[in-house]
Each structure stands twice: as structure tokens, then as C-alpha cells.
Coordinates of C-alpha atoms (C1' of nucleotides) in Angstrom, one line a residue:
Chain A
M1 CA 144.1 152.7 82.1
K2 CA 143.7 151.2 78.7
P3 CA 145.8 152.7 76.0
R4 CA 143.5 154.5 73.6
V5 CA 144.3 153.7 70.0
A6 CA 144.2 156.7 67.8
G7 CA 143.8 154.6 64.7
S8 CA 142.5 157.2 62.4
F9 CA 145.4 159.5 63.1
T10 CA 148.0 156.9 62.5
V11 CA 151.0 158.0 60.6
P12 CA 152.2 155.5 58.0
C13 CA 155.7 154.4 58.9
A14 CA 157.1 155.5 55.6
K15 CA 156.2 159.0 56.7
C16 CA 157.4 158.7 60.2
P17 CA 159.1 161.9 61.2
L18 CA 161.7 159.9 63.2
I19 CA 162.8 158.0 60.2
A20 CA 163.6 161.3 58.5
N21 CA 165.6 162.3 61.6
P22 CA 169.3 161.8 60.8
A23 CA 169.8 160.3 64.3
F24 CA 168.3 157.1 63.1
R25 CA 169.5 154.5 60.6
K26 CA 167.1 153.9 57.7
F27 CA 165.0 150.8 57.3
T28 CA 165.3 148.5 54.3
P29 CA 162.1 148.3 52.3
E30 CA 161.3 144.9 53.7
E31 CA 162.0 146.0 57.3
L32 CA 159.8 149.0 56.7
R33 CA 157.0 146.8 55.5
F34 CA 157.3 144.6 58.5
V35 CA 157.4 147.4 61.0
Q36 CA 154.4 148.9 59.3
S37 CA 152.5 145.7 59.8
F38 CA 153.9 145.2 63.3
K39 CA 152.6 148.6 64.3
S40 CA 149.1 148.1 65.6
G41 CA 148.3 151.8 66.2
E42 CA 149.3 154.9 68.0
T43 CA 148.3 156.2 71.4
I44 CA 148.6 159.5 73.1
A45 CA 149.4 160.0 76.8
E46 CA 148.6 163.4 78.3
P47 CA 151.1 165.1 80.6
G48 CA 151.1 163.6 84.0
T49 CA 149.5 160.4 82.8
V50 CA 151.0 157.1 84.0
F51 CA 150.4 154.8 81.0
L52 CA 152.5 151.8 82.1
H53 CA 152.3 150.6 85.7
E54 CA 155.0 148.8 87.7
G55 CA 153.7 145.4 88.5
Q56 CA 151.1 145.2 85.7
S57 CA 151.6 143.5 82.5
S58 CA 151.5 145.3 79.2
E59 CA 150.1 144.0 76.0
Y60 CA 152.2 146.4 73.9
L61 CA 155.6 147.6 73.3
Y62 CA 156.0 151.2 72.5
T63 CA 158.2 153.5 70.6
V64 CA 158.1 157.2 71.6
L65 CA 157.2 159.2 68.5
Q66 CA 157.0 162.6 70.1
G67 CA 157.3 164.2 73.5
W68 CA 159.1 163.5 76.8
G69 CA 158.4 160.9 79.5
F70 CA 160.1 159.0 82.2
K71 CA 160.4 155.5 83.7
S72 CA 160.4 155.2 87.4
K73 CA 160.4 152.7 90.2
A74 CA 158.8 153.2 93.6
L75 CA 159.5 151.9 97.1
P76 CA 156.7 150.7 99.4
D77 CA 156.6 154.1 100.9
D78 CA 156.3 157.2 98.7
R79 CA 160.0 157.4 97.6
R80 CA 160.5 157.0 94.0
Q81 CA 163.4 156.9 91.6
I82 CA 163.3 158.1 88.0
V83 CA 165.5 155.6 86.3
A84 CA 165.4 157.1 82.8
F85 CA 164.0 159.9 80.8
L86 CA 162.2 158.9 77.5
L87 CA 162.7 160.8 74.3
P88 CA 161.6 160.3 70.8
G89 CA 163.0 157.0 69.4
D90 CA 163.1 155.3 72.8
F91 CA 161.7 151.8 72.9
V92 CA 159.7 150.9 76.0
G93 CA 158.2 147.7 77.3
L94 CA 160.8 145.1 76.5
Q95 CA 160.7 144.1 80.2
G96 CA 157.1 143.1 79.6
P97 CA 157.9 140.0 77.6
V98 CA 160.8 139.2 79.8
F99 CA 159.2 139.4 83.2
D100 CA 155.5 139.0 82.9
E101 CA 154.9 142.3 84.5
M102 CA 156.5 145.7 84.1
Q103 CA 159.3 146.4 86.4
H104 CA 158.8 150.2 86.3
S105 CA 156.1 152.7 85.6
V106 CA 156.1 155.1 82.6
E107 CA 154.7 158.6 82.9
A108 CA 154.3 161.3 80.3
L109 CA 155.9 164.7 80.9
T110 CA 154.5 166.4 77.8
R111 CA 151.8 165.1 75.6
L112 CA 153.4 161.9 74.4
K113 CA 152.7 160.2 71.1
L114 CA 153.6 156.6 70.9
C115 CA 153.6 153.8 68.4
M116 CA 152.1 150.5 69.7
F117 CA 153.4 147.1 68.8
P118 CA 151.7 143.9 70.1
R119 CA 154.2 142.0 72.2
S120 CA 152.7 138.8 71.0
R121 CA 154.3 139.4 67.7
L122 CA 157.8 140.1 69.0
W123 CA 158.9 136.6 68.3
E124 CA 157.9 137.1 64.7
L125 CA 160.1 140.1 64.5
F126 CA 163.1 138.1 65.7
S127 CA 162.4 135.2 63.5
N128 CA 161.5 136.9 60.2
H129 CA 163.7 140.0 60.5
P130 CA 166.9 139.2 62.3
G131 CA 168.2 142.7 61.5
L132 CA 165.4 144.1 63.6
G133 CA 166.0 141.6 66.3
Y134 CA 169.6 142.7 66.4
D135 CA 168.3 146.3 66.7
V136 CA 166.1 145.4 69.6
A137 CA 169.1 143.9 71.4
W138 CA 171.1 147.0 70.4
L139 CA 168.5 149.4 71.9
S140 CA 168.3 147.3 75.0
A141 CA 172.1 147.4 75.4
R142 CA 172.1 151.1 74.9
T143 CA 169.4 151.6 77.5
E144 CA 171.4 149.5 79.9
S145 CA 174.5 151.6 79.3
I146 CA 172.6 154.8 80.0
A147 CA 171.4 153.2 83.2
D148 CA 174.9 152.3 84.2
E149 CA 176.0 155.9 83.6
H150 CA 173.2 157.1 85.7
L151 CA 174.1 154.7 88.5
L152 CA 177.6 156.0 88.4
A153 CA 176.3 159.5 88.8
V154 CA 173.9 158.8 91.6
G155 CA 176.3 156.5 93.5
Q156 CA 179.5 158.6 93.2
R157 CA 178.9 162.1 92.3
S158 CA 178.2 165.1 94.5
A159 CA 174.9 167.1 94.1
S160 CA 176.4 169.7 91.8
E161 CA 178.2 167.0 89.7
R162 CA 175.0 165.0 89.4
I163 CA 173.0 168.0 88.2
A164 CA 175.7 168.9 85.7
Y165 CA 175.8 165.4 84.5
L166 CA 172.0 165.2 84.0
I167 CA 171.9 168.4 82.1
V168 CA 174.7 167.4 79.8
H169 CA 173.2 164.0 79.3
L170 CA 169.8 165.4 78.4
F171 CA 171.3 168.1 76.2
D172 CA 173.4 165.6 74.3
R173 CA 170.4 163.4 73.7
C174 CA 168.3 166.2 72.6
K175 CA 171.0 167.6 70.4
G176 CA 171.2 164.2 68.6
L177 CA 167.5 164.5 67.9
Q178 CA 167.9 168.1 66.8
M179 CA 165.7 169.2 69.6
T180 CA 168.1 172.0 70.8
K181 CA 168.2 175.6 69.9
G182 CA 171.9 176.6 70.1
S183 CA 172.9 176.0 73.7
A184 CA 169.4 176.0 75.0
F185 CA 166.8 173.3 75.0
S186 CA 163.4 172.8 76.4
V187 CA 163.2 170.4 79.4
P188 CA 159.6 169.7 80.4
A189 CA 160.7 168.4 83.8
N190 CA 160.5 170.3 87.1
Q191 CA 163.0 170.4 89.9
Q192 CA 161.1 167.6 91.7
H193 CA 161.8 165.3 88.7
F194 CA 165.4 166.2 88.7
A195 CA 165.5 165.4 92.4
D196 CA 163.8 162.1 91.9
A197 CA 166.2 161.2 89.1
L198 CA 169.3 162.1 91.0
G199 CA 168.5 160.9 94.5
L200 CA 168.5 164.4 96.0
S201 CA 165.8 166.3 97.9
L202 CA 163.9 168.9 96.2
V203 CA 165.3 171.7 98.3
H204 CA 168.9 170.7 97.8
T205 CA 168.3 170.3 94.1
N206 CA 167.0 173.8 94.0
K207 CA 169.9 175.2 96.0
T208 CA 172.4 173.4 93.9
L209 CA 170.8 174.5 90.7
R210 CA 170.9 178.1 91.8
R211 CA 174.6 177.7 92.7
L212 CA 175.4 176.4 89.3
Q213 CA 173.5 179.4 87.9
G214 CA 175.5 181.6 90.2
R215 CA 178.7 180.2 88.8
G216 CA 177.6 181.1 85.3
L217 CA 177.3 177.5 84.1
I218 CA 173.6 177.3 83.2
R219 CA 170.4 179.1 83.3
W220 CA 167.3 177.3 84.5
S221 CA 163.9 178.6 83.7
P222 CA 160.8 176.5 84.2
G223 CA 160.6 174.3 81.1
A224 CA 163.9 175.2 79.6
I225 CA 167.6 175.1 80.3
E226 CA 170.4 177.1 78.7
I227 CA 174.0 176.0 79.0
L228 CA 176.1 179.1 79.5
N229 CA 179.5 177.5 79.9
D230 CA 179.6 174.2 78.1
R231 CA 183.2 173.4 78.9
G232 CA 182.8 174.2 82.6
L233 CA 179.6 172.2 82.9
R234 CA 181.1 169.1 81.2
D235 CA 184.2 169.3 83.3
L236 CA 182.0 169.3 86.4
A237 CA 179.9 166.5 85.0
G238 CA 182.9 164.4 84.2
H239 CA 180.8 162.9 81.5
P240 CA 182.1 161.2 78.4
A241 CA 181.4 162.6 75.0
P242 CA 178.1 161.5 73.6
D243 CA 177.7 158.7 71.0
T244 CA 176.7 160.5 67.9
R245 CA 176.4 157.5 65.5
Q246 CA 173.1 156.6 64.0
R247 CA 171.1 154.3 66.0
P248 CA 168.3 151.9 65.1
L249 CA 164.7 152.5 65.5
I250 CA 161.8 150.1 65.8
Chain B
M1 CA 195.7 142.2 78.7
K2 CA 194.8 139.6 76.1
P3 CA 192.5 136.9 77.1
R4 CA 194.3 133.7 77.3
V5 CA 192.5 130.9 75.5
A6 CA 192.5 127.7 77.4
G7 CA 191.6 125.7 74.3
S8 CA 192.7 122.3 75.6
F9 CA 190.6 122.5 78.7
T10 CA 187.5 123.5 76.9
V11 CA 184.3 121.9 78.0
P12 CA 182.0 120.8 75.2
C13 CA 178.8 122.7 75.4
A14 CA 176.8 119.5 75.7
K15 CA 178.5 118.9 79.0
C16 CA 178.4 122.5 80.2
P17 CA 177.6 122.4 83.9
L18 CA 175.3 125.5 83.5
I19 CA 173.0 123.7 81.1
A20 CA 172.5 121.0 83.7
N21 CA 171.6 123.8 86.2
P22 CA 167.8 124.0 86.5
A23 CA 168.0 127.7 86.5
F24 CA 168.5 127.7 82.8
R25 CA 166.3 126.7 80.0
K26 CA 167.5 123.9 77.7
F27 CA 168.9 124.4 74.2
T28 CA 167.3 122.6 71.3
P29 CA 169.8 120.3 69.5
E30 CA 170.3 122.8 66.7
E31 CA 170.9 125.7 69.1
L32 CA 173.3 123.5 71.0
R33 CA 175.2 122.8 67.8
F34 CA 175.4 126.5 66.9
V35 CA 176.4 127.6 70.4
Q36 CA 179.1 125.0 70.3
S37 CA 180.4 126.3 67.0
F38 CA 180.0 129.9 68.2
K39 CA 182.1 129.3 71.2
S40 CA 185.7 130.0 70.3
G41 CA 187.3 128.9 73.6
E42 CA 187.4 129.5 77.2
T43 CA 189.5 131.8 79.3
I44 CA 190.4 132.1 83.0
A45 CA 190.6 135.4 84.9
E46 CA 192.4 135.2 88.2
P47 CA 191.0 137.1 91.2
G48 CA 191.7 140.8 91.0
T49 CA 192.3 140.7 87.2
V50 CA 190.6 143.3 85.1
F51 CA 189.9 141.5 81.9
L52 CA 187.7 144.0 80.1
H53 CA 188.6 147.6 80.3
E54 CA 186.3 150.6 80.0
G55 CA 187.1 152.5 76.9
Q56 CA 188.7 149.6 75.1
S57 CA 187.1 147.4 72.5
S58 CA 186.6 143.7 73.0
E59 CA 186.8 141.1 70.4
Y60 CA 184.7 138.7 72.4
L61 CA 181.5 138.3 74.2
Y62 CA 181.6 136.2 77.3
T63 CA 179.4 134.0 79.4
V64 CA 180.5 133.4 83.0
L65 CA 180.8 129.7 83.5
Q66 CA 182.1 129.7 87.0
G67 CA 183.0 132.3 89.7
W68 CA 182.2 135.8 90.7
G69 CA 183.1 139.1 89.1
F70 CA 181.8 142.6 88.8
K71 CA 181.3 145.4 86.2
S72 CA 182.3 148.9 87.2
K73 CA 182.6 152.4 85.9
A74 CA 185.1 155.0 87.0
L75 CA 185.2 158.7 87.3
P76 CA 188.2 160.8 86.2
D77 CA 189.4 160.8 89.8
D78 CA 189.6 157.5 91.7
R79 CA 185.9 157.1 92.5
R80 CA 184.3 154.1 91.0
Q81 CA 180.9 152.5 90.9
I82 CA 180.3 148.8 90.8
V83 CA 177.2 148.6 88.5
A84 CA 176.6 144.9 88.7
F85 CA 178.0 141.7 90.1
L86 CA 178.5 138.8 87.7
L87 CA 177.5 135.3 88.5
P88 CA 177.5 132.1 86.4
G89 CA 175.2 132.4 83.4
D90 CA 175.7 136.1 83.0
F91 CA 176.5 137.3 79.6
V92 CA 179.0 140.2 79.2
G93 CA 180.2 142.3 76.4
L94 CA 177.1 143.1 74.5
Q95 CA 177.9 146.8 74.8
G96 CA 181.0 146.0 72.8
P97 CA 179.1 145.6 69.5
V98 CA 176.8 148.5 70.3
F99 CA 179.3 151.1 71.2
D100 CA 182.7 150.3 69.7
E101 CA 184.2 150.4 73.1
M102 CA 183.3 148.9 76.4
Q103 CA 181.4 151.2 78.7
H104 CA 182.6 149.5 81.8
S105 CA 185.4 147.4 83.2
V106 CA 185.0 143.8 84.3
E107 CA 187.1 142.4 87.1
A108 CA 187.2 138.9 88.6
L109 CA 186.5 138.5 92.3
T110 CA 187.2 134.8 92.3
R111 CA 189.0 132.7 89.7
L112 CA 186.6 133.2 86.8
K113 CA 186.0 130.8 84.0
L114 CA 184.4 132.3 80.9
C115 CA 183.2 131.1 77.6
M116 CA 184.4 133.2 74.7
F117 CA 182.3 134.1 71.6
P118 CA 183.7 136.2 68.8
R119 CA 181.6 139.3 68.5
S120 CA 182.1 139.2 64.7
R121 CA 179.7 136.3 64.6
L122 CA 177.0 137.8 66.7
W123 CA 175.1 138.8 63.5
E124 CA 175.1 135.2 62.4
L125 CA 173.5 134.2 65.7
F126 CA 170.6 136.6 65.2
S127 CA 170.2 135.6 61.6
N128 CA 170.4 131.9 61.8
H129 CA 169.0 131.3 65.3
P130 CA 166.3 133.8 66.0
G131 CA 165.6 132.0 69.2
L132 CA 169.0 132.7 70.5
G133 CA 168.7 136.3 69.3
Y134 CA 165.6 136.6 71.3
D135 CA 167.5 135.2 74.3
V136 CA 170.3 137.8 73.9
A137 CA 167.7 140.5 74.0
W138 CA 166.0 138.8 76.9
L139 CA 169.3 138.7 78.9
S140 CA 169.9 142.3 78.1
A141 CA 166.5 143.3 79.3
R142 CA 167.1 141.4 82.5
T143 CA 170.4 143.1 83.1
E144 CA 168.7 146.4 82.6
S145 CA 166.1 145.6 85.0
I146 CA 168.6 144.6 87.6
A147 CA 170.4 147.9 87.0
D148 CA 167.2 149.8 87.5
E149 CA 166.6 148.1 90.8
H150 CA 170.1 148.9 91.8
L151 CA 169.6 152.5 90.9
L152 CA 166.4 152.6 93.0
A153 CA 168.5 151.3 95.9
V154 CA 171.4 153.8 95.5
G155 CA 169.1 156.7 94.8
Q156 CA 166.5 156.3 97.4
R157 CA 167.4 153.9 100.2
S158 CA 169.3 154.6 103.4
A159 CA 172.6 152.9 104.1
S160 CA 171.1 150.0 106.1
E161 CA 168.3 149.5 103.5
R162 CA 170.9 149.4 100.7
I163 CA 173.0 146.8 102.4
A164 CA 170.0 144.7 103.2
Y165 CA 168.9 145.0 99.6
L166 CA 172.2 144.0 98.2
I167 CA 172.5 141.0 100.4
V168 CA 169.0 139.8 99.6
H169 CA 169.6 140.4 95.9
L170 CA 172.8 138.4 95.9
F171 CA 171.3 135.7 98.0
D172 CA 168.4 135.3 95.7
R173 CA 170.5 135.1 92.6
C174 CA 172.8 132.6 94.2
K175 CA 169.9 130.6 95.4
G176 CA 168.6 130.3 91.9
L177 CA 171.9 128.9 90.9
Q178 CA 172.0 126.5 93.8
M179 CA 175.0 128.3 95.2
T180 CA 173.6 128.7 98.7
K181 CA 173.9 126.4 101.7
G182 CA 170.7 127.0 103.7
S183 CA 170.5 130.6 104.7
A184 CA 174.3 131.1 104.2
F185 CA 176.2 131.7 101.0
S186 CA 179.7 132.5 100.1
V187 CA 180.3 136.1 98.9
P188 CA 183.8 136.7 97.6
A189 CA 183.5 140.5 97.9
N190 CA 184.9 142.6 100.7
Q191 CA 183.3 145.6 102.4
Q192 CA 185.0 147.9 99.9
H193 CA 183.2 146.2 97.1
F194 CA 179.9 146.6 98.9
A195 CA 180.7 150.3 99.5
D196 CA 181.6 150.8 95.8
A197 CA 178.4 149.1 94.7
L198 CA 176.1 151.0 97.0
G199 CA 177.6 154.5 96.9
L200 CA 178.7 154.4 100.5
S201 CA 182.1 154.9 102.2
L202 CA 184.0 151.9 103.4
V203 CA 183.7 153.1 107.0
H204 CA 180.0 153.7 106.9
T205 CA 179.5 150.4 105.2
N206 CA 181.3 148.6 108.0
K207 CA 179.4 150.4 110.7
T208 CA 176.1 149.7 109.1
L209 CA 177.0 146.1 108.5
R210 CA 177.8 145.7 112.2
R211 CA 174.6 147.3 113.1
L212 CA 172.6 144.9 111.0
Q213 CA 174.5 142.1 112.7
G214 CA 173.7 143.7 116.1
R215 CA 170.0 143.6 115.1
G216 CA 170.3 139.9 114.5
L217 CA 169.6 140.2 110.8
I218 CA 172.8 138.8 109.3
R219 CA 176.2 137.5 110.1
W220 CA 179.1 138.8 108.0
S221 CA 182.3 136.9 107.9
P222 CA 185.0 137.6 105.3
G223 CA 183.9 135.6 102.3
A224 CA 180.5 134.6 103.5
I225 CA 177.2 135.9 104.7
E226 CA 174.5 134.2 106.7
I227 CA 171.0 135.5 106.8
L228 CA 169.7 135.1 110.3
N229 CA 166.3 136.8 110.0
D230 CA 165.1 136.5 106.4
R231 CA 161.8 138.2 107.0
G232 CA 163.3 141.1 108.8
L233 CA 166.0 141.6 106.2
R234 CA 163.6 141.6 103.3
D235 CA 161.3 144.0 105.1
L236 CA 164.2 146.3 105.5
A237 CA 165.3 145.8 101.9
G238 CA 161.8 146.5 100.6
H239 CA 162.8 144.2 97.8
P240 CA 160.4 142.4 95.5
A241 CA 160.4 138.6 95.4
P242 CA 162.9 137.2 93.0
D243 CA 162.1 135.9 89.6
T244 CA 162.5 132.2 89.8
R245 CA 161.6 131.2 86.2
Q246 CA 164.1 129.6 84.0
R247 CA 166.2 132.0 82.0
P248 CA 168.1 131.6 78.8
L249 CA 171.8 131.0 78.5
I250 CA 174.1 131.8 75.6
Chain C
dC1 C1' 207.6 137.6 114.4
dG2 C1' 206.6 140.9 110.7
dT3 C1' 203.7 142.0 107.1
dC4 C1' 199.6 142.9 104.7
dA5 C1' 194.7 142.9 103.4
dG6 C1' 190.7 143.5 105.4
dT7 C1' 187.9 144.9 109.4
dT8 C1' 186.7 147.7 113.3
dT9 C1' 186.3 151.9 116.2
dG10 C1' 186.1 156.7 117.7
dA11 C1' 186.1 161.8 116.9
dC12 C1' 184.9 165.1 114.0
dA13 C1' 183.3 167.7 109.7
dC14 C1' 180.3 168.4 106.1
dG15 C1' 176.9 167.7 102.6
dA16 C1' 172.4 166.9 102.1
dA17 C1' 167.7 166.3 104.3
dT18 C1' 164.1 168.4 106.7
dC19 C1' 161.2 171.9 108.4
dA20 C1' 159.0 176.2 107.7
dA21 C1' 157.7 179.9 105.1
dA22 C1' 157.6 183.1 101.5
dG23 C1' 158.0 184.4 96.6
dT24 C1' 156.6 183.9 91.6
dG25 C1' 153.8 183.6 87.7
dA26 C1' 150.1 181.6 85.0
dG27 C1' 145.4 180.7 85.0
dT28 C1' 140.6 181.5 86.7
dG29 C1' 136.6 183.7 88.2
dG30 C1' 134.3 187.5 90.1
Chain D
dC1 C1' 141.1 194.4 86.1
dC2 C1' 141.7 192.7 90.5
dA3 C1' 141.6 188.8 93.9
dC4 C1' 142.4 184.1 94.4
dT5 C1' 144.4 179.7 93.7
dC6 C1' 147.7 176.4 92.4
dA7 C1' 152.0 174.5 90.9
dC8 C1' 156.4 175.4 91.2
dT9 C1' 160.5 177.8 92.9
dT10 C1' 163.3 180.0 96.4
dT11 C1' 165.3 181.0 100.9
dG12 C1' 166.9 180.5 105.8
dA13 C1' 167.4 177.7 110.0
dT14 C1' 168.3 173.5 111.8
dT15 C1' 169.1 168.5 112.1
dC16 C1' 171.0 164.3 110.7
dG17 C1' 173.2 160.8 108.0
dT18 C1' 177.2 159.8 106.0
dG19 C1' 182.0 161.0 104.8
dT20 C1' 186.7 161.7 106.4
dC21 C1' 190.5 161.2 109.2
dA22 C1' 193.3 158.5 112.2
dA23 C1' 194.4 154.5 114.4
dA24 C1' 194.0 150.0 116.2
dC25 C1' 192.7 145.2 115.6
dT26 C1' 192.5 140.5 113.4
dG27 C1' 193.9 136.6 111.0
dA28 C1' 196.4 134.5 107.2
dC29 C1' 200.7 133.8 105.5
dG30 C1' 205.7 133.7 104.9

DNA sequence: CGTCAGTTTGACACGAATCAAAGTGAGTGG
DNA sequence: CCACTCACTTTGATTCGTGTCAAACTGACG
């Protein structure tokens, strides 16, 4: 599936809604100019579309502009592991330049709007704009840290702790992006996605979710989650406070 | 625990045994000069020593010169997850600059020799040597990819598959570093370490290991593993072929 | 010979997977 | 406006893999 370039609808970087978002640090004028020239277009992925395939190479790097997605890896049979959820500002595809082929697939959960950058010019970014190069490394280290946290959850936590962790994790990320409404936020993932992310079966995920709801910690409705007892949920999750500092954007 | 700087025993980068190792790409003369100046010393960590602590900040970045170690994260109780094993050439501490504090601990399995680089000069690396900046990002993306693979194993594979995967993974990495002897290699980790890395209990790890041995796939002896049936073990692991291309070194 | 870390074994309990089936609600077409 | 479908959620019964508990074994070392 070739990414379709929505050239005519491209937003100029200066007006990028993400730059306006206080979660991200601001570009210098030179950086902005470069990023604008680096950006070769935008693309849209409809919900359910797999737009990067494990094992294939990708000509582009992407920044999520809008919407939710996830990265996953599959086993030879039909088991799959969701290794990360993608939210606005997330940078995808770095593994392309490193290994020649993608090590994971990326699928859209909602309609996903993405900025495209030709990987052939990544070197230019490092060489002409070391600040941006540093940012790329920064983002990569952040992703790695999230993956480690996820690994801790899947390897050591019980089912209810895992679910509590994932909810808190997603909530905190959404909150940083101002995508929450009070203690509720929209989560365009279903219970199967939660199960695949946490290494649980669908049935057990459902039962655990209901039990958390029974304990008055959360309310799950298809498409949205509300946190009813923040303190209790975080205690159960055993999750550290989120990092609220500004982060870079490419 | 402050790192002890073994200044007088410092190896000049030009004679670094890792550079000679064909697993790594060679530095240009300028890069070599910079790396030499960037390196502020060496340190030794004795087996069992935790030399980077989750939650503390680290003044240095490290490259493993010699020996084995591991990165781990702990839960409020005594559960812990080993998120990665460290082998020569691995670069640690990038998360230091990103978050102000380390997100994981690092412990030595054998006597560990490490190169120290002051994180305060990381910016200089990116700005004066974009090639090295690119390499830092490359290494970070590689680590992330290994973490994802690990997550797939812990989240989706059965106990015997996980153990097969870990053995194959470690074997392939060691082989790339020419640290194997035929189908055997030394693994200075005990069964508790395997258990902590794979999200299994010690007892079940032991039983599974014995079963793999019973099936003629491997031979475990304290400190070393021999692969008796490479094909069978890899089939069980469902693990992709290793990446054998040269990789960068900092 | 005693100690200690690491390994091994057996009995049992429990959390999570699996199997099977029904419930819900949005969307569609008659 | 009422069937009908389809994706998703929910529940109960049962099985199975893995954890836990308890104890013995092994080999290195002092």
C-alpha cells in the first residue's frame, strides 16, 4: 500500500497545530525552515489500515499529526504484540534507516494524519541541524524508555495491574497533549487491542476490566475511559509520575 | 556509588579492542580524535555491582568495553524486570540526558569494563560530528528494536518459546562479537536472571530449561550454554535471522 | 566438613487461557 | 419501523500453564 500524498491539503509547518501545543518545544526559525523543506507531504491512513508493514522497507519517516495508531509485531502464527500506541507528535520509522526493513507494523486506530519525511534526507538533518539530530535521538530514547516500562508491565504485573498501568499511561500521555476532558478521555482501541498490548487474552481482559469497574476505579465504555479513582488506579498501576516537560518534535 | 575512574589504565581509542572487532564500523580519523577527547576515562564494575541506579541521574554515558551486564526496572515491591542484557559495544545512559534521571538500573554480571563520556559534552558530539550523532540515534533505534522483540517474546510466547528465544538472541549477539566457540558460548547469567528477563518464575524457568535439554535442543551448565539443535531451537523461538551488518560504536 | 549460591524436584494452588454462547448497540435494508 | 447483521462486549464452565511452597541436591570454596 503506497502512502497517498495529500499534497494539496498540506499544512505549512508554521501553522502546524502540534507546534502550538504546549507539550512541544518550539523550533528556531532556521529549524522551522528546514523541517518545512524536509517535509515532503502528508498522508492519511483510515482506521484499520496498516500503513507500514513489518519486513518491508519504508521510504519515509512519519510524524503523527492527528489521531491514534499502534505499532505491533507478529509471530509466525497469528499471535501479535502491540508494542506501542502512537499519539500526535510521535515519530515513526527510524528503524527503517537502521535496519533496511521495518521491524514492526503500524496500523491506524482512528483516521490518522501523518507528516512524511524522506528518509534519504535524514542524514542532511543530522549534518545541517545538529539540534534536530539531537531531538531525533531524544525521541528515540524516549520511545525506548516507554518500551521498557511496557516490558516491566507485561513481564511482572498481574492482569489488573497491567490494565491499570496501561490506562494511566495512556491517560497521562493524552493529558500532556490536552486530549483529555477532566478525568475522562477518548480511547479508540477495543478490548482486543488492550489484550494484544498487555499479553492477555480477550476474555480475561474483559473480566479484569469489569472487575476494575466494579471496584470503582474506572469506567470503560467503547471508545472512552473515565478514571473514577485516580489515586487507587495509580497505586494499583505502580506507575511513576509522568514526564511533563516539553519534548521535541520533528 | 561513584564510578571509579581508572585513568592510568585507560586504553587509547585507537587501540580499542572493539574497533578492531569486525562487528563495528570504523571511525574516520577525525571521529577517532573526537571520541578520544570525548572519553573521560574508564571504569570497572565488579560482578553484582549496580553502577547506575533507576531514579538517580548519571553524569556519564558509557560504552561497554568488556563483559556482561543488564538493565533492569523494579516495581515498588521486589519484582524486577531485566529489560536488556548488555554486551561489548552497547551504549548506556542516553536516557540520562533525556529524562533527568535514569529510568533503569544497570548491574554488572561479570567484571565490566566501561568507557565513560561526560554527558555534558553530548551536545558537542551532535554539533561537531553529525556522523556520530547519527550513530547515537542509530544505536538508540537498535536498542528499541531489541526491546520490542523482547516485548513480543514476553507478551506472546510460552515459557519454552521464551527461553529458546532468549538463548538464540544472546547467541546471535555473541556470535556477531566473536564471543562464541562453535555452538557453545559463555553466559554469565543464572536461571534467576533468565526468569527476571522473561517474566517467569525461577522454578518454572528451571523446569522448562531441563525440558529443552531433555528434547536435545540445548545444554545448560552454570555459566555456559551449548546449542545442540540449532534448527529446532530457532523454530521454537520463532526468531528472525540476526542482523549481521556492521554497526556503529561510540 | 560446613556453608553458600545456584540448581533441581515434587506437590499443590491459582491466575489466566480456552471454549461456548449470549447480550448489546449501531448501522443497514426491506 | 422492524428485522437483520456485524463488531464488540459480557458471562459461565472448564482446562491448563505457570506460580508458589517446601525441600533436597550439587559443587565450589574456606
